[in-house]
Short mmCIF file of C-alpha atoms in Angstrom, two decimals:
data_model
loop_
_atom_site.label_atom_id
_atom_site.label_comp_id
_atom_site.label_asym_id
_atom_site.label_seq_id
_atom_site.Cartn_x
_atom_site.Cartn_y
_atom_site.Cartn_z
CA UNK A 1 46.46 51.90 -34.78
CA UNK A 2 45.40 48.99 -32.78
CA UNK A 3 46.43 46.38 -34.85
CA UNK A 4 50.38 48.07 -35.98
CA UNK A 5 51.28 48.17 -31.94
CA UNK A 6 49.89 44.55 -31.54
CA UNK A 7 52.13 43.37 -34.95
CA UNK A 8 54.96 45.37 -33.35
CA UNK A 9 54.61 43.56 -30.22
CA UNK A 10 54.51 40.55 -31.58
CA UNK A 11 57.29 40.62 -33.80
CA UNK A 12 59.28 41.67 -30.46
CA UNK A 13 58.76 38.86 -28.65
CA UNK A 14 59.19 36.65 -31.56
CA UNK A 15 63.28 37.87 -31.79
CA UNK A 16 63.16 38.30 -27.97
CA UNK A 17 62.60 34.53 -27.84
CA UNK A 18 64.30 33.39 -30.85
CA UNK A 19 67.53 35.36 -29.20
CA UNK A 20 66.61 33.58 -26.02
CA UNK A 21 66.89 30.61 -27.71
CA UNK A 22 69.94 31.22 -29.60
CA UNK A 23 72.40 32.66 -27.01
CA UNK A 24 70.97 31.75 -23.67
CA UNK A 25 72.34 27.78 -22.84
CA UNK A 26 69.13 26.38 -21.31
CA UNK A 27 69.40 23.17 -22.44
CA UNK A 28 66.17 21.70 -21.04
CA UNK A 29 64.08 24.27 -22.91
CA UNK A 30 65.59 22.72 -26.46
CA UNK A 31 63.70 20.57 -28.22
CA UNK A 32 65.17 17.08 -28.85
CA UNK A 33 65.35 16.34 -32.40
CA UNK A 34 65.85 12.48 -33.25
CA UNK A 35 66.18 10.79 -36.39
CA UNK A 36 63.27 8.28 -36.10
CA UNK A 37 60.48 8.12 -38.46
CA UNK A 38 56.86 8.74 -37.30
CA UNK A 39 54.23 7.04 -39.10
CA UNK A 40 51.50 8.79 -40.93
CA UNK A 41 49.01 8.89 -38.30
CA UNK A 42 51.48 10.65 -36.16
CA UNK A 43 52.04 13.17 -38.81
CA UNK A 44 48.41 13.84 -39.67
CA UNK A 45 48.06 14.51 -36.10
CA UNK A 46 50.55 16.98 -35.53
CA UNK A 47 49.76 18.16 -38.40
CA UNK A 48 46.06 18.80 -37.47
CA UNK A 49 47.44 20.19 -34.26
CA UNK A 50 49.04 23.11 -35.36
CA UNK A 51 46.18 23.88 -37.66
CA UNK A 52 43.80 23.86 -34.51
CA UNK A 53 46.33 26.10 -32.58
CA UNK A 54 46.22 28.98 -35.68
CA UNK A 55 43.15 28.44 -35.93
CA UNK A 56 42.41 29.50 -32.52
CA UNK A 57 44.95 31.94 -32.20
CA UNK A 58 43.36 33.79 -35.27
CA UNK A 59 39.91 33.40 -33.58
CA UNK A 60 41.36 35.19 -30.50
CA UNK A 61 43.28 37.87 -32.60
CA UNK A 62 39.67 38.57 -34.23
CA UNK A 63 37.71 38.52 -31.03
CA UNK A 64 40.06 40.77 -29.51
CA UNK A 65 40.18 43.43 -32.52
CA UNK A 66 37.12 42.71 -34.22
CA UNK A 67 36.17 46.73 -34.62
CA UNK A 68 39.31 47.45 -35.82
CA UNK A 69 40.02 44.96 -38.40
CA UNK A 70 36.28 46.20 -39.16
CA UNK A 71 37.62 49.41 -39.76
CA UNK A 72 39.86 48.56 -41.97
CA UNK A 73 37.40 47.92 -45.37
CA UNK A 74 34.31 49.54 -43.59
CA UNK A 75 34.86 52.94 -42.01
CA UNK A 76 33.17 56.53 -43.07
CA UNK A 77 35.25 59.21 -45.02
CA UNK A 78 33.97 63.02 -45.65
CA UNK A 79 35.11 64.49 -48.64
CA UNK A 80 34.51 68.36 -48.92
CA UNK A 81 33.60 69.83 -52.23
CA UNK A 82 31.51 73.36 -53.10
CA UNK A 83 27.94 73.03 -53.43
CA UNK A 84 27.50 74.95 -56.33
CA UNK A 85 30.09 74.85 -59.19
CA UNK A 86 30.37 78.43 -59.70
CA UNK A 87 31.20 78.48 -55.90
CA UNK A 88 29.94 81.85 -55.46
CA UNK A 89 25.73 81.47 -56.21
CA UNK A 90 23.29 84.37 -56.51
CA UNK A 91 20.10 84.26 -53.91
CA UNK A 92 17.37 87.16 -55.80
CA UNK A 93 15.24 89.26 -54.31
CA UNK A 94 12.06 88.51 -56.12
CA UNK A 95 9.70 90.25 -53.66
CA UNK A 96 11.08 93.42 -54.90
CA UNK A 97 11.77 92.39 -58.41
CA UNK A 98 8.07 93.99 -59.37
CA UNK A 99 9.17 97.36 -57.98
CA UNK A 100 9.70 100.88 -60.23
CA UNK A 101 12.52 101.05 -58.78
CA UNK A 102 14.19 98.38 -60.15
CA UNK A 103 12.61 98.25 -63.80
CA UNK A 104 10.99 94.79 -63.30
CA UNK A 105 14.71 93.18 -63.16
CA UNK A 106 15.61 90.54 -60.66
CA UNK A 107 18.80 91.58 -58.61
CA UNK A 108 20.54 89.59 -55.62
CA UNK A 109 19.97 90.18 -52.58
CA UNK A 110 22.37 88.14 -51.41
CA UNK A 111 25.49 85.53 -52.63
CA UNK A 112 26.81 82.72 -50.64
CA UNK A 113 29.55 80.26 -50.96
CA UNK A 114 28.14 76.93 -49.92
CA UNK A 115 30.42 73.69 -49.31
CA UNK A 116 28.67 70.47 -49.41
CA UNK A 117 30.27 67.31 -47.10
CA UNK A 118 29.92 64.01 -48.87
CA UNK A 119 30.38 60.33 -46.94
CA UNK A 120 32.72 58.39 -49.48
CA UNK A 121 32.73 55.40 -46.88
CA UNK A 122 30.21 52.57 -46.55
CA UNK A 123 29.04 53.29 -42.93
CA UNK A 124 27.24 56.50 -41.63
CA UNK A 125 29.19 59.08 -40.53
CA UNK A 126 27.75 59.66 -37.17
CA UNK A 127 27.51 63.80 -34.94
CA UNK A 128 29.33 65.61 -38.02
CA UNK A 129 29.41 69.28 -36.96
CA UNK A 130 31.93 71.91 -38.45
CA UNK A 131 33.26 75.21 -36.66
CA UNK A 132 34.85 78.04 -37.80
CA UNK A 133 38.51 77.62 -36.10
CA UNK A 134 40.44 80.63 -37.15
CA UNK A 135 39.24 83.71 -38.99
CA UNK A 136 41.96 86.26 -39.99
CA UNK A 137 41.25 89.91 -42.06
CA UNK A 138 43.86 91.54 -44.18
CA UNK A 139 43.23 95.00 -45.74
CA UNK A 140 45.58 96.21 -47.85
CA UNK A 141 45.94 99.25 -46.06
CA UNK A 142 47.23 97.50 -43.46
CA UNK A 143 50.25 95.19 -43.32
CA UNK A 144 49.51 93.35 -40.50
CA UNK A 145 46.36 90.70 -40.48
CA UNK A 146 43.40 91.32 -37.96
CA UNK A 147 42.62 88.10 -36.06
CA UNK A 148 38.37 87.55 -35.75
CA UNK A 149 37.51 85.84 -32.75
CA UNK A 150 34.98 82.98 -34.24
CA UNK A 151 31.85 82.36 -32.03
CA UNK A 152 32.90 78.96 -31.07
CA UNK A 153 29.38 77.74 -32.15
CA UNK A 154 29.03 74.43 -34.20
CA UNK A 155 27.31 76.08 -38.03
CA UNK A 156 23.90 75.09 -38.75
CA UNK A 157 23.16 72.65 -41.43
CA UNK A 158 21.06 73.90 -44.61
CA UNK A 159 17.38 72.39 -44.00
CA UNK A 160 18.08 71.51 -40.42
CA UNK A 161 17.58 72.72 -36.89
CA UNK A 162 20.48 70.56 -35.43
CA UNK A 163 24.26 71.30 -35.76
CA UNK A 164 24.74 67.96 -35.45
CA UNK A 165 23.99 65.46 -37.79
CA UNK A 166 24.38 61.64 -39.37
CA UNK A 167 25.15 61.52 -42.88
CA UNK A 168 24.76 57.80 -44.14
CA UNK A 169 26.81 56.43 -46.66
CA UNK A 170 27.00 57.61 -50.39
CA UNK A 171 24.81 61.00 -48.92
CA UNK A 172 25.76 64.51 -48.75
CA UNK A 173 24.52 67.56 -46.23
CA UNK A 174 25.10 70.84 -46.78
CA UNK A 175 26.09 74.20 -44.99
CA UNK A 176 26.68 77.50 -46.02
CA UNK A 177 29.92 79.20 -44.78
CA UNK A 178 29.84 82.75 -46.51
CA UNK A 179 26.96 85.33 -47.21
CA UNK A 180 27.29 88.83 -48.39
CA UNK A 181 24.11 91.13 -47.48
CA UNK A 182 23.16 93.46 -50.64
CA UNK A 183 23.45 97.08 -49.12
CA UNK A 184 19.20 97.30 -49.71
CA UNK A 185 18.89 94.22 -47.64
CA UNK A 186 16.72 94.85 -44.47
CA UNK A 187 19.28 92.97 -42.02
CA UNK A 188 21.87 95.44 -43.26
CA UNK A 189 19.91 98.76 -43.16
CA UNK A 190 18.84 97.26 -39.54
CA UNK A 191 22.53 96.91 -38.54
CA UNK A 192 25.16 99.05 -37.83
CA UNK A 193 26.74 98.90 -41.06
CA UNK A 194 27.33 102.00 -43.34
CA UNK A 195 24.72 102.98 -45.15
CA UNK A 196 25.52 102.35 -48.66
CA UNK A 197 27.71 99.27 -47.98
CA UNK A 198 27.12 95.65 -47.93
CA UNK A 199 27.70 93.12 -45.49
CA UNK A 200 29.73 90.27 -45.10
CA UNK A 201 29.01 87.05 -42.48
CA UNK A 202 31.26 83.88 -41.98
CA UNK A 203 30.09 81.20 -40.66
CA UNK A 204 27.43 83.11 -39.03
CA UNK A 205 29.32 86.12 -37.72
CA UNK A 206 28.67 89.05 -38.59
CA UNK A 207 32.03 91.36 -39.57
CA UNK A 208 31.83 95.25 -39.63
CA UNK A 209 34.89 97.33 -41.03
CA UNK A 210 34.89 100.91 -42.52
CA UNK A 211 36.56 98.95 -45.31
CA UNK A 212 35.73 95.40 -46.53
CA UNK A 213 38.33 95.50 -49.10
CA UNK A 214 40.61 92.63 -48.55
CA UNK A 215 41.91 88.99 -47.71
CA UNK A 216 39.61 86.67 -45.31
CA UNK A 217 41.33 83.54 -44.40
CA UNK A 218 39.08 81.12 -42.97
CA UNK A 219 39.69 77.92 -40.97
CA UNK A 220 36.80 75.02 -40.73
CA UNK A 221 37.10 72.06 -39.05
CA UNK A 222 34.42 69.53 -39.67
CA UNK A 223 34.36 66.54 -37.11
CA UNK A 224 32.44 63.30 -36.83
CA UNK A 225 32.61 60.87 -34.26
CA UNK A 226 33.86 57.81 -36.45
CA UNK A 227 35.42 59.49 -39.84
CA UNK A 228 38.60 61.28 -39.50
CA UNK A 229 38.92 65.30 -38.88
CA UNK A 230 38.70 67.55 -42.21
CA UNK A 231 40.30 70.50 -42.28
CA UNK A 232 38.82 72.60 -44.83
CA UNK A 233 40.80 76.60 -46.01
CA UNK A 234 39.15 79.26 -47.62
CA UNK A 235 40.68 82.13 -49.07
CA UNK A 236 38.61 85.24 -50.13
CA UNK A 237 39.57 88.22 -51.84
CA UNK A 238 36.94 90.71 -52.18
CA UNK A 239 37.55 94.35 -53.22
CA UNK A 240 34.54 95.44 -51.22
CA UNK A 241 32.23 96.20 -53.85
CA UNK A 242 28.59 94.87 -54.54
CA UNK A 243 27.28 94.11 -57.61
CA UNK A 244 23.64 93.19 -58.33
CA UNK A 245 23.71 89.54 -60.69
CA UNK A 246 26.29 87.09 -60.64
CA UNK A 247 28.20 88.21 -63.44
CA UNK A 248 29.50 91.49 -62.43
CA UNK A 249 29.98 90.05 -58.46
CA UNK A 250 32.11 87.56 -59.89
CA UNK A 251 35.11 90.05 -61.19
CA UNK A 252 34.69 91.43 -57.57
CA UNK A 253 35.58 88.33 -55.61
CA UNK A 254 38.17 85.32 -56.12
CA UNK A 255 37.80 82.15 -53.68
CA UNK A 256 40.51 79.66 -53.34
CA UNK A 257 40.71 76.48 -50.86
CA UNK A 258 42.54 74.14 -49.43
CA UNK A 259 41.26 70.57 -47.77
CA UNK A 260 43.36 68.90 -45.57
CA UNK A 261 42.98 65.40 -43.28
CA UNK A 262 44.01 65.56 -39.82
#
């Protein structure tokens, strides 16, 4: 941004003094042009002259805005993308898999929708954290959407203890943004969910409603110090139901999203 107000400024002072020079009747600032010949030396040495007087002009232009013109083929850019590529993916419970109960057959106990954030760029993109910026419900039932105040915490990335991280160039971290709880879970039959139901959590928040049948709109934001804000939309539609494998779960949710740069 820099560099366009310092072109602009330049290229109004250059018509600001060509008018000057045009319109204004100082004759002692005109050059006097004369029809006598100059011999080759003196040409080679004007010549040189100007040279030297880019020359350092450029030098000072790139001293001056040396990170910026830097910035211009080196710089760090996210890219957003799902981790897995059935977006939805299917954590089993195989500590209970063994039980009567269940036959011997692996079931989930939970699914979550995991985005992974990529650095396209050829420097490292340096404190990348991502919030939750907007949360909305919408339940059929009723017409109106149900803001969801987001905890205003920074997520935790998967396979680290920080929230905020570096991610060098041509690497990838990950964070999960959506789990739903399996009604058998232990977290769930600890909470105060309905018995019987299961249990959504965005972005780490955990969302009770005697119905989860509806629309969640979710807004992330991912930040990094040096890389340019990412806006990243998801929009799930989940009829509320749980289903143990992948499969079935899959007819009851649809995911759709949106990235934007800010």
């Amino acid at each position: 941004m820099k560099i366009k107000y310092v072109l602009l400024l330049t290229l109004l002072i250059l018509v600001i003094g060509y008018s000057l020079g045009q319109f204004i009747p100082w004759e002692y600032l005109r050059p006097t042009v004369t029809d006598k010949q100059i011999s080759i030396n003196d040409y080679y040495t004007r010549l040189v002259s100007i040279i030297g007087a880019v020359a350092t002009l450029f030098a000072t232009m790139v001293a001056l805005f040396k990170e910026d013109i830097k910035k211009l083929y080196e710089y760090a850019s996210l890219e957003i993308n799902y981790k897995d590529t059935n977006v939805l993916s299917e954590i089993l419970d195989t500590e209970s898999s063994g039980n009567s109960t269940t036959g011997g057959t692996l079931m989930a106990k939970k699914y979550e929708i995991a985005i992974n954030i990529s650095n396209a760029g050829k420097l490292a993109a340096r404190t990348c954290q991502i919030y939750l910026e907007q949360l909305t419900f919408k339940n059929p039932t009723f017409p109106a959407p149900q803001e969801i105040q987001p905890s205003n915490k920074p997520l935790t990335w998967i396979g680290k203890t920080e929230s905020a991280i570096t991610i060098p160039s041509k690497a990838k971290a990950f964070v999960t943004i959506v789990e739903i709880l399996s009604p058998e879970s232990e977290i769930v039959q600890n909470s105060d969910s309905s018995p019987g139901k299961p249990q959504i959590k965005i972005a780490g928040n955990d969302l009770f409603f005697d119905n989860y049948h509806g629309l969640y709109e979710c807004t992330f934001m991912i930040y990094s110090e040096n890389a340019s804000p990412k806006e990243f939309k998801l929009l799930l539609n989940w009829n509320g139901k749980w289903q143990h494998r992948l499969t079935e779960m899959k007819t009851c949710i649809t995911v759709n999203s949106t990235t934007t740069r800010k």
